[in-house]
Short mmCIF file of C-alpha atoms in Angstrom, two decimals:
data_model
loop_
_atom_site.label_atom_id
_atom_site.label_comp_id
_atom_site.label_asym_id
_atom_site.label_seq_id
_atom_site.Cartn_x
_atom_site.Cartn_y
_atom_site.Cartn_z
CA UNK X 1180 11.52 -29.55 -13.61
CA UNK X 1181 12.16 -26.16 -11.67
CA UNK X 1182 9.92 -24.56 -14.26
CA UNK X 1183 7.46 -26.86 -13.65
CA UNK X 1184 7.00 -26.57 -9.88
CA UNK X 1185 7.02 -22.60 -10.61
CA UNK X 1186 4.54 -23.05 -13.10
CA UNK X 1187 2.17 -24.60 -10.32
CA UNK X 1188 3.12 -22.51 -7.40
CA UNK X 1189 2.26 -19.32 -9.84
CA UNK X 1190 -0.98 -20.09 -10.58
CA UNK X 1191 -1.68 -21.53 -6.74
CA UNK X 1192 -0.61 -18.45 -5.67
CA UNK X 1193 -2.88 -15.97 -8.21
CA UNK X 1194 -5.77 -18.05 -6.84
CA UNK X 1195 -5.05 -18.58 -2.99
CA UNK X 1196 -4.43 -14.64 -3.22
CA UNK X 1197 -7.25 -13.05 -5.48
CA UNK X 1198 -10.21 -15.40 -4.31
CA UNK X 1199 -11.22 -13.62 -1.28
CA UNK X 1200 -11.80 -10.77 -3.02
CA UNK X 1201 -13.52 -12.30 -5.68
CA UNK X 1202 -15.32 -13.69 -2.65
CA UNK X 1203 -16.27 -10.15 -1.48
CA UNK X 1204 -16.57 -8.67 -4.67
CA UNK X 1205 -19.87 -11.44 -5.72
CA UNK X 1206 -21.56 -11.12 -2.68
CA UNK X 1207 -21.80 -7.16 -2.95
CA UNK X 1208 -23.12 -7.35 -6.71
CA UNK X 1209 -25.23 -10.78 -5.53
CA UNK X 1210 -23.76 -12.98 -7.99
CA UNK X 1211 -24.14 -15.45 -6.25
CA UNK X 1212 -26.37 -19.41 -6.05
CA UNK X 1213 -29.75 -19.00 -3.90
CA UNK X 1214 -30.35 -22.14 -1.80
CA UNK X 1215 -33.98 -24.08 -1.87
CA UNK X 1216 -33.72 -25.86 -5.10
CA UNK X 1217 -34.01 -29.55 -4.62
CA UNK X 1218 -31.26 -31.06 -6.01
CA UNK X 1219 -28.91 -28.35 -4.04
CA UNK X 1220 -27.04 -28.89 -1.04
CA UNK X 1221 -25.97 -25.36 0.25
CA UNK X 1222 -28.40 -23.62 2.77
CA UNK X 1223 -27.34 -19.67 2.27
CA UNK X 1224 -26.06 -17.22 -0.64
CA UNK X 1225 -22.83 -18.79 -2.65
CA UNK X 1226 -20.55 -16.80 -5.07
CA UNK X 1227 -20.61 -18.96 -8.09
CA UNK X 1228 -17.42 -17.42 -10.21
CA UNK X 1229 -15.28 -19.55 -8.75
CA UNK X 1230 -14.48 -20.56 -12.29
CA UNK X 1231 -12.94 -17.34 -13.34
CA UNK X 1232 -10.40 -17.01 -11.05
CA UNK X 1233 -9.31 -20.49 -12.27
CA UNK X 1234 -9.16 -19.39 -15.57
CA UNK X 1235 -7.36 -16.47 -14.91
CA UNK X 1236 -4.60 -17.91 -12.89
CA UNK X 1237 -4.29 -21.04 -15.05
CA UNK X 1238 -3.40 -18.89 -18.03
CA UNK X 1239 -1.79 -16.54 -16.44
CA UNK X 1240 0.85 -19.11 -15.29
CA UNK X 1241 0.92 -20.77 -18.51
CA UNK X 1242 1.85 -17.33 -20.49
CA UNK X 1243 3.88 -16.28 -17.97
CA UNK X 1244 6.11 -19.12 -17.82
CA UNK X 1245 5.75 -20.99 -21.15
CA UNK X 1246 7.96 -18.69 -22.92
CA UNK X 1247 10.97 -19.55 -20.33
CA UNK X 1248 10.40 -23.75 -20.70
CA UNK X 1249 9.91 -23.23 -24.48
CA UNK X 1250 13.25 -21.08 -24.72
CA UNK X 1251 14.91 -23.94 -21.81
CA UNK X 1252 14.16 -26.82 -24.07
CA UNK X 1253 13.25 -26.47 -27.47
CA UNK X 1254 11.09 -29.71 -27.88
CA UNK X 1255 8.00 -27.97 -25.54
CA UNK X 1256 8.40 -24.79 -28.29
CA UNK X 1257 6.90 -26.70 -31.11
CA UNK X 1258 4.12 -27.60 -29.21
CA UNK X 1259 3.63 -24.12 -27.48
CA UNK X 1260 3.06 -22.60 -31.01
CA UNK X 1261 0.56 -25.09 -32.14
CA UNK X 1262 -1.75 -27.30 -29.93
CA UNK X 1263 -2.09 -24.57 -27.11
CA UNK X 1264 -3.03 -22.36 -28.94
CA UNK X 1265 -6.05 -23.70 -30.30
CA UNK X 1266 -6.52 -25.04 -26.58
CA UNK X 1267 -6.91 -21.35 -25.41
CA UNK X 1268 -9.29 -20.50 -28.25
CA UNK X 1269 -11.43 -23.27 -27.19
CA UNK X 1270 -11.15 -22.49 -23.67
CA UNK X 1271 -12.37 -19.17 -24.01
CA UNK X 1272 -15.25 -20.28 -25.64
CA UNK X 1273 -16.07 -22.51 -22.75
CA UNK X 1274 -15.50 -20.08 -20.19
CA UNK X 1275 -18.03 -17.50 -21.91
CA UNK X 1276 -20.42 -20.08 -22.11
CA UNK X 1277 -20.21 -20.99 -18.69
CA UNK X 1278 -19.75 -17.18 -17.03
CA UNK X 1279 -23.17 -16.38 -18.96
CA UNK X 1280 -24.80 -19.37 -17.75
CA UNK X 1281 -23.27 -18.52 -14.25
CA UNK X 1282 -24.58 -15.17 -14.18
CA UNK X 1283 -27.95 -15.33 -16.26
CA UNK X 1284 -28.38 -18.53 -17.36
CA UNK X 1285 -28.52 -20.64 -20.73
CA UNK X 1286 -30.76 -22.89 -22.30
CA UNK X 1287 -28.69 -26.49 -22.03
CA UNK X 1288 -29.64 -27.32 -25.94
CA UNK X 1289 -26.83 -23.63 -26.62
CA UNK X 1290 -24.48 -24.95 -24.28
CA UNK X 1291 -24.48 -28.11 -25.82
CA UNK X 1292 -24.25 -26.56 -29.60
CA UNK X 1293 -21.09 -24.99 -27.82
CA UNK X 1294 -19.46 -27.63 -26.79
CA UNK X 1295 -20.02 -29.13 -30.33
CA UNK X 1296 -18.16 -25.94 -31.86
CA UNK X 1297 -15.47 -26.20 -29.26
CA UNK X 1298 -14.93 -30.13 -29.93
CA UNK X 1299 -14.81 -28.89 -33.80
CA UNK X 1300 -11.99 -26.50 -33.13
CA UNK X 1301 -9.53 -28.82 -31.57
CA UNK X 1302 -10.51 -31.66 -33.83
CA UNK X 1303 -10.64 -30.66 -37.22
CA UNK X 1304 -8.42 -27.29 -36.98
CA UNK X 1305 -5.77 -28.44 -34.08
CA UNK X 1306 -5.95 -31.79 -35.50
CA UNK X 1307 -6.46 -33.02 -31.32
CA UNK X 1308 -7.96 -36.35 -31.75
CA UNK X 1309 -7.92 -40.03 -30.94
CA UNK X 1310 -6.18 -42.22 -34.11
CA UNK X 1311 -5.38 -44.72 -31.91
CA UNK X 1312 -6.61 -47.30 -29.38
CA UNK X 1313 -3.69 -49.12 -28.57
CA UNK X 1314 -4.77 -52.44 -28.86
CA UNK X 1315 -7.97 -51.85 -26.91
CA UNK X 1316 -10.71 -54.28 -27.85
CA UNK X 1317 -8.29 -55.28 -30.64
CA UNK X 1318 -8.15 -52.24 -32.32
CA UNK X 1319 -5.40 -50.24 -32.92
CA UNK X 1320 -5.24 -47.07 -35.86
CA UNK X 1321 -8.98 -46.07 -36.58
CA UNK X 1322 -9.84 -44.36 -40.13
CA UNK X 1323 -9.81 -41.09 -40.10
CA UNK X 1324 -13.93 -40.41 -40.10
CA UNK X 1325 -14.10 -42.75 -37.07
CA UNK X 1326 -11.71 -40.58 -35.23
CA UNK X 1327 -12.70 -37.30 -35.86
CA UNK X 1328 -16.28 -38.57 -34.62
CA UNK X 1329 -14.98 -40.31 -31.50
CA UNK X 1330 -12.99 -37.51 -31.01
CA UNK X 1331 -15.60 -34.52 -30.84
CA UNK X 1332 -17.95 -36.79 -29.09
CA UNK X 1333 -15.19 -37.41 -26.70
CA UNK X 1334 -14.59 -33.69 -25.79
CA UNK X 1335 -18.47 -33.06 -25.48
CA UNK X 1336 -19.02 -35.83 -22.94
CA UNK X 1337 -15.94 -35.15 -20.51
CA UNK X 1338 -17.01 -32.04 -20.76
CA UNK X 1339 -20.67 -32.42 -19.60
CA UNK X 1340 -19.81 -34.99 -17.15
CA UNK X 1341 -17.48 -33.06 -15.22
CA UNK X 1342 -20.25 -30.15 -15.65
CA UNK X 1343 -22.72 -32.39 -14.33
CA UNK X 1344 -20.33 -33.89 -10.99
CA UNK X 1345 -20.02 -30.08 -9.55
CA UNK X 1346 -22.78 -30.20 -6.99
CA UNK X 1347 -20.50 -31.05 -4.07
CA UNK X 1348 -18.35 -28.79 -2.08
CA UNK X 1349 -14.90 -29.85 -3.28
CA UNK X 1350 -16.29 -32.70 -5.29
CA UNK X 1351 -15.23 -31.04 -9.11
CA UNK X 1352 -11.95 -29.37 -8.07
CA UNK X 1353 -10.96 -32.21 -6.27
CA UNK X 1354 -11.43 -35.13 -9.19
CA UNK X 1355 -9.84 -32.31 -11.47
CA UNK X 1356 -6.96 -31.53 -9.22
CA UNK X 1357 -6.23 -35.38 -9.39
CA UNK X 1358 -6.38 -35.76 -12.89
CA UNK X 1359 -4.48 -32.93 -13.45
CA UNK X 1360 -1.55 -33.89 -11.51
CA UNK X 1361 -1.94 -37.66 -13.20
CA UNK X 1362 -1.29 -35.91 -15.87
CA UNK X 1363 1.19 -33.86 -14.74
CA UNK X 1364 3.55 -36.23 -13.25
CA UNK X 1365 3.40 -38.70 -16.71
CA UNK X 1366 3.91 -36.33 -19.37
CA UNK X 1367 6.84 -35.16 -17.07
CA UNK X 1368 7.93 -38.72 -16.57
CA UNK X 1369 7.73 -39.39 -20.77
CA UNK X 1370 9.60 -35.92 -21.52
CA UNK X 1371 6.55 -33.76 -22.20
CA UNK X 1372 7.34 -30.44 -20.68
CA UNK X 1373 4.76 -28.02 -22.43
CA UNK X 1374 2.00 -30.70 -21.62
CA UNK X 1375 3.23 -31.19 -18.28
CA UNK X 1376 3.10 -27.19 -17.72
CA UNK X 1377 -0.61 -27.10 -18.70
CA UNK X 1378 -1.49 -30.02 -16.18
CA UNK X 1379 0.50 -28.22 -13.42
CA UNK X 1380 -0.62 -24.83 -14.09
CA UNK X 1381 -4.19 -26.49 -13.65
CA UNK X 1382 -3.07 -28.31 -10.79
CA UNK X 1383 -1.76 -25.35 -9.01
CA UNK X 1384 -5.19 -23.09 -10.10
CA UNK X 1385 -7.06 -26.10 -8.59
CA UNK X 1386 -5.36 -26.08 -4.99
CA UNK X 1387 -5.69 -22.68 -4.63
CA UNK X 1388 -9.22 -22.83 -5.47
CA UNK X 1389 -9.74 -26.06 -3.13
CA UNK X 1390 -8.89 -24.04 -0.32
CA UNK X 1391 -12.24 -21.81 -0.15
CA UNK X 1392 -14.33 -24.54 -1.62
CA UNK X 1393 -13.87 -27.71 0.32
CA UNK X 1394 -16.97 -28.01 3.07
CA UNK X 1395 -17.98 -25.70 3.92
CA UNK X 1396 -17.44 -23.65 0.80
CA UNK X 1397 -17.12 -20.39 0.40
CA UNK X 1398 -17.27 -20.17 -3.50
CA UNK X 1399 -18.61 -22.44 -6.30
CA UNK X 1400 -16.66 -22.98 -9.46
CA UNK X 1401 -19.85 -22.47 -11.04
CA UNK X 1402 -20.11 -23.69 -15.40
CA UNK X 1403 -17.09 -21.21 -15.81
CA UNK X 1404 -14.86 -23.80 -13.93
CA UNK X 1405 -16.41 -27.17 -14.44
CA UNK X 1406 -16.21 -26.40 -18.13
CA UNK X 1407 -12.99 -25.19 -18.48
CA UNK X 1408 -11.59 -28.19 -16.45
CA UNK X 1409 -13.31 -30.39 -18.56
CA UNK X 1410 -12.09 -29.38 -21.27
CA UNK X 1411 -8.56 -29.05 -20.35
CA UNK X 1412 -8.49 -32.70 -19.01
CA UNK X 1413 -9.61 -33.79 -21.83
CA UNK X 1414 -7.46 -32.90 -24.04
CA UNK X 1415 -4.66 -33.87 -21.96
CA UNK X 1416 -6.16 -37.38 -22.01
CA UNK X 1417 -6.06 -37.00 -25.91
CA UNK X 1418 -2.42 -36.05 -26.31
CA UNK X 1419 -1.41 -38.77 -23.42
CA UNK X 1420 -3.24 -41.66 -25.79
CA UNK X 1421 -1.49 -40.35 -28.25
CA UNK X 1422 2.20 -39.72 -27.18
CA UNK X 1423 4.68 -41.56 -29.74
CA UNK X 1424 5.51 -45.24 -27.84
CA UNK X 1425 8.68 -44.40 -28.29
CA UNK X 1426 8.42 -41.56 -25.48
CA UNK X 1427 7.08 -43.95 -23.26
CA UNK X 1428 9.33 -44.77 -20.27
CA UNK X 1429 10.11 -48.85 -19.59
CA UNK X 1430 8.14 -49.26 -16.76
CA UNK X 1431 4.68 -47.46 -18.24
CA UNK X 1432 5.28 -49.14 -21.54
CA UNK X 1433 2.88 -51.69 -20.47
CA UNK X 1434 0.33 -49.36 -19.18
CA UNK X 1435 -2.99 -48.50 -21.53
CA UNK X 1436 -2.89 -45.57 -22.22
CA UNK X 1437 -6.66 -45.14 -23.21
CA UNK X 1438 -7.27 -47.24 -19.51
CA UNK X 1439 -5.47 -44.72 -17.45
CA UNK X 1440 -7.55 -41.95 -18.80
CA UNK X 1441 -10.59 -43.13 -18.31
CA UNK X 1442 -9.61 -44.22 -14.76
CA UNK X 1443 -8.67 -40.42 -14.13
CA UNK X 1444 -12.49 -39.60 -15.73
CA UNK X 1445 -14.12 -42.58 -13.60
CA UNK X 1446 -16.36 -40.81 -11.53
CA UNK X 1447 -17.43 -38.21 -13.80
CA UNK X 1448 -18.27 -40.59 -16.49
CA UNK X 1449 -19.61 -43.11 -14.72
CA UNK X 1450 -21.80 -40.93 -12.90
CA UNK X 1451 -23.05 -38.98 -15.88
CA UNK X 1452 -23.66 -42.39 -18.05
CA UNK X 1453 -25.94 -43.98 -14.46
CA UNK X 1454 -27.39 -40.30 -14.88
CA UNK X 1455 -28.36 -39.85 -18.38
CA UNK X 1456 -29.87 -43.95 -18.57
CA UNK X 1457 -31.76 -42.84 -15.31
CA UNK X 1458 -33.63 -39.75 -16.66
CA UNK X 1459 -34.36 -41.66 -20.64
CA UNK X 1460 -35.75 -44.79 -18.57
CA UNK X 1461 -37.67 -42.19 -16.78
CA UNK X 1462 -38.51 -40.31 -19.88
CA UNK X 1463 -37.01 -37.13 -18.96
CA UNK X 1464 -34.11 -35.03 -20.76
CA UNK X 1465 -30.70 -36.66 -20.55
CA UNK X 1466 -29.65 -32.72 -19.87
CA UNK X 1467 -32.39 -32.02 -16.80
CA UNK X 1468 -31.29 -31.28 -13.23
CA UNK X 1469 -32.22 -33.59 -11.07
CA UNK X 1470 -30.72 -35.15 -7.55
CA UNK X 1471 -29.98 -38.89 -8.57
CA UNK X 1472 -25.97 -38.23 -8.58
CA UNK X 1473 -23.87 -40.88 -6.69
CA UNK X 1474 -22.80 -37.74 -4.54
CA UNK X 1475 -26.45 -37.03 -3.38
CA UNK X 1476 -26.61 -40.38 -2.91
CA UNK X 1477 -23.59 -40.40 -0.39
CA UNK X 1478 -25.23 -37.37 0.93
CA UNK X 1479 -28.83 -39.69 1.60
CA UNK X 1480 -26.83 -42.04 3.79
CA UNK X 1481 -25.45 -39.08 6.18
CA UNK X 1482 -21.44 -38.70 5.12
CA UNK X 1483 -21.89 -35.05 4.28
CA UNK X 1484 -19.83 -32.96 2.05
CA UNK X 1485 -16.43 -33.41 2.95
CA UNK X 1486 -16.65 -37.32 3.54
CA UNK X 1487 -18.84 -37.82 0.04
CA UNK X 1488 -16.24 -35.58 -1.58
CA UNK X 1489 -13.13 -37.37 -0.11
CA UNK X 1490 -14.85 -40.85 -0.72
CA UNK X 1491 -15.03 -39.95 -4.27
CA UNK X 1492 -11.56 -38.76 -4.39
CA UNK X 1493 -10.45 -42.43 -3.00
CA UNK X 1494 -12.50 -44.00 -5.56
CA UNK X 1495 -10.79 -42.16 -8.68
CA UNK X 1496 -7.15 -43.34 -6.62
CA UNK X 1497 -8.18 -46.95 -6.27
CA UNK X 1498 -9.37 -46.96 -10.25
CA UNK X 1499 -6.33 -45.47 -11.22
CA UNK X 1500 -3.92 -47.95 -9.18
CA UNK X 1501 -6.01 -50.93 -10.33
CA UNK X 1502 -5.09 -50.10 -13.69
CA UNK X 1503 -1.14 -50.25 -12.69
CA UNK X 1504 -2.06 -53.42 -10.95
CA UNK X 1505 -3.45 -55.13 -14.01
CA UNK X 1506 -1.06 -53.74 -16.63
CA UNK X 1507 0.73 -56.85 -17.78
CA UNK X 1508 -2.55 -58.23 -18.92
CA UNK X 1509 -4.53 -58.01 -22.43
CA UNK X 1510 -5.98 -54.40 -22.77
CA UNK X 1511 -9.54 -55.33 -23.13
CA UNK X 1512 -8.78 -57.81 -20.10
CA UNK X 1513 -7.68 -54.89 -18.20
CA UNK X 1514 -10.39 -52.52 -19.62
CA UNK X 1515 -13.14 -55.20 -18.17
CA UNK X 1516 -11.26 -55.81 -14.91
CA UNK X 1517 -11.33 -51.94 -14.29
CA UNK X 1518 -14.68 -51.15 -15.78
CA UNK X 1519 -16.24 -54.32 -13.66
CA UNK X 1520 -14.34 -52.46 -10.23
CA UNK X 1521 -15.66 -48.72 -11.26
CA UNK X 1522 -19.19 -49.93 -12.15
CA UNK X 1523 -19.40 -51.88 -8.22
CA UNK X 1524 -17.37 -49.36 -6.94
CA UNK X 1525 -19.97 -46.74 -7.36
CA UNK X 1526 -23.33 -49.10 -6.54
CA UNK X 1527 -22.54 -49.55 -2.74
CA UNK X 1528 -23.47 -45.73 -1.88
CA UNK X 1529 -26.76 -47.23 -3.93
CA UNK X 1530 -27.33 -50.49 -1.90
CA UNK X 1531 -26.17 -48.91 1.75
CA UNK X 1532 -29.27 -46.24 0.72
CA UNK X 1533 -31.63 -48.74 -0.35
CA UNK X 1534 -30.81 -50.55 3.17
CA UNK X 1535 -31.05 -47.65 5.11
CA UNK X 1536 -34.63 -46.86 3.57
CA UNK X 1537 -35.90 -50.60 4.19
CA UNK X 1538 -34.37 -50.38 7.90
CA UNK X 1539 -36.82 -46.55 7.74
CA UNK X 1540 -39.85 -48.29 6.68
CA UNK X 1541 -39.41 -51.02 8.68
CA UNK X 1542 -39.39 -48.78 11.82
CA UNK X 1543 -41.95 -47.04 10.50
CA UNK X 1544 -44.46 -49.87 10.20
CA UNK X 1545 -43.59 -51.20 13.56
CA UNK X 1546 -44.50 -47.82 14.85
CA UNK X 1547 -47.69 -47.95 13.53
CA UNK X 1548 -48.40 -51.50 14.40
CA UNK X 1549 -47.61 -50.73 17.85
CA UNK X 1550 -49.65 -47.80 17.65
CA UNK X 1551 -52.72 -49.94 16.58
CA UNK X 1552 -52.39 -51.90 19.00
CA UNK X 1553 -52.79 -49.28 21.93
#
């Protein structure tokens, strides 16, 4: 446990420390995000690596410290020499992918053929995938096809969607700080220590970070970051579906494990899924830019950035305890109870800016009418 905390107060501590001058070191070269687009919220010159400074002090914790938990207890060794390995392969793919984008930009159909490759590597080489659904919708081991599949598609739609929530000041690194320590704190509680020290060191790399990018930010995380936490949570959420029952602690035994992962990924998913059946009803690209996110929304009805962000950070809480609160039930019950929440959940920020603009027009009109009338 000692090497845990250590773990995260390395890599907080790389970040806090080295992001000011990463900071000072964008703005002189002007790598940074130029405001006036439409669907962004900043009004001056950002630094958008943000990302690689959580890359380097997640890693740098991990392979640090690793060694020393792997040599403390030998159970976190055999999975040090396998699955995170061909974690940090994928990751660097990822965060080259998203520094170039960052810095000159990429055509979303590449970054998309990347993710593919990346979702390859952990599937079909680290053998990372979902076999299992636990009894979810009835289901329980899926053939092997079926999961490699699910699996890939999976790590290319976490990825995306947290990709596609970082448009807020603190809005990405927040959700990913949470899941992160979710994760964290169960694989520590089921006697996971080398997939506990992954979570943490992201944990840690996230807190530091959160510091210069909560409202009003300082530095984006940029497609560098919101990649490489993507992919990291995700395949935490993998291994966590998949950890051996018999690992599983009395009182989470009754828990879904597929359930609590998506509640960690609620926002991002549900907000990419509203986004992508928005822009094919509309007949645009599922992968255009555009300002329809529920966090634009919350910014339409006045909260601003550090409200909308900490709204959002409530909402992935309240998902996540509702699927504590409804554990002793059937799966699917409990997968329709917490889908029906996240899905309502996320439509009053709609409604409260459909009222507002009906309230607008309604002012408007009796403006004019009184202005006829004189």
């Amino acid at each position: 446990m000692a090497i845990l905390i250590l773990i995260f107060f390395v890599s907080f501590f790389v970040v806090f420390v080295c992001t000011p001058s990463l900071i000072k070191v964008s703005l002189m070269k002007n790598l940074t995000d130029e405001p006036g687009d439409l669907r962004k919220v900043h009004s001056k010159h950002i630094p958008t690596l943000g990302g690689l400074i959580i890359f380097a002090g997640t890693l740098f914790s991990l392979t640090l410290l690793l060694p020393t938990l792997a040599t403390t207890i030998p159970a976190a060794a055999r999975v040090a020499s396998s699955d995170i390995y061909y974690l940090i392969a994928a990751l660097l793919i990822v965060f080259f992918i998203g520094i170039k984008d960052d810095i000159v930009g990429t055509a979303p159909i590449y970054k998309l053929l990347g993710h593919i490759l990346v979702g390859m590597i952990l599937v079909l080489m680290g053998n990372i995938r979902i076999t299992d659904f636990r009894g979810l919708f009835g289901i329980h081991e899926i053939p092997y096809w079926a999961s490699t599949f699910l699996s890939v598609f999976t790590f290319v739609a976490v990825v995306n969607a947290f990709n596609f929530i970082d448009g807020l000041d603190g809005l990405a690194g927040g959700i990913g700080f949470i899941g992160a320590a979710g994760f964290g704190i169960w694989f520590t509680l089921c006697g996971s220590p080398a997939l506990a020290a992954v979570s943490f060191a992201l944990a840690g790399a996230l807190a530091g970070f959160l510091i210069y990018n909560f409202s009003p930010a300082k530095i984006f995380m940029g497609d560098s970051g919101s990649l490489f936490i993507g992919l990291i949570l995700c395949t935490l959420g993998v291994k966590l579906i998949e950890l051996d029952s018999a690992a599983i602690p009395s009182y989470l035994i009754n828990v879904s494990r597929p359930l609590i992962v998506m509640a960690l990924f609620a926002y991002p998913l549900m907000d990419m899924l509203r986004i992508v059946i928005l822009r094919v009803i509309r007949g645009s690209s599922p992968l255009s830019a555009d300002r329809n996110h529920i966090h634009h929304v919350l910014l339409d009805i006045h909260l601003g950035h550090g409200k909308s962000s900490a709204s959002l950070y409530l909402y992935t809480i309240s998902v996540v305890g509702l699927v504590f609160l409804v554990s002793g039930l059937n799966p699917t019950v409990s997968f329709l109870c917490v889908g029906g929440f996240a899905i309502l959940g996320l439509q009053i920020p709609v409604f409260l800016r459909y009222r507002m603009h009906k309230n607008q027009e309604g002012v408007l009109k009796e403006m004019e009418r009184h202005a006829a009338d004189a």
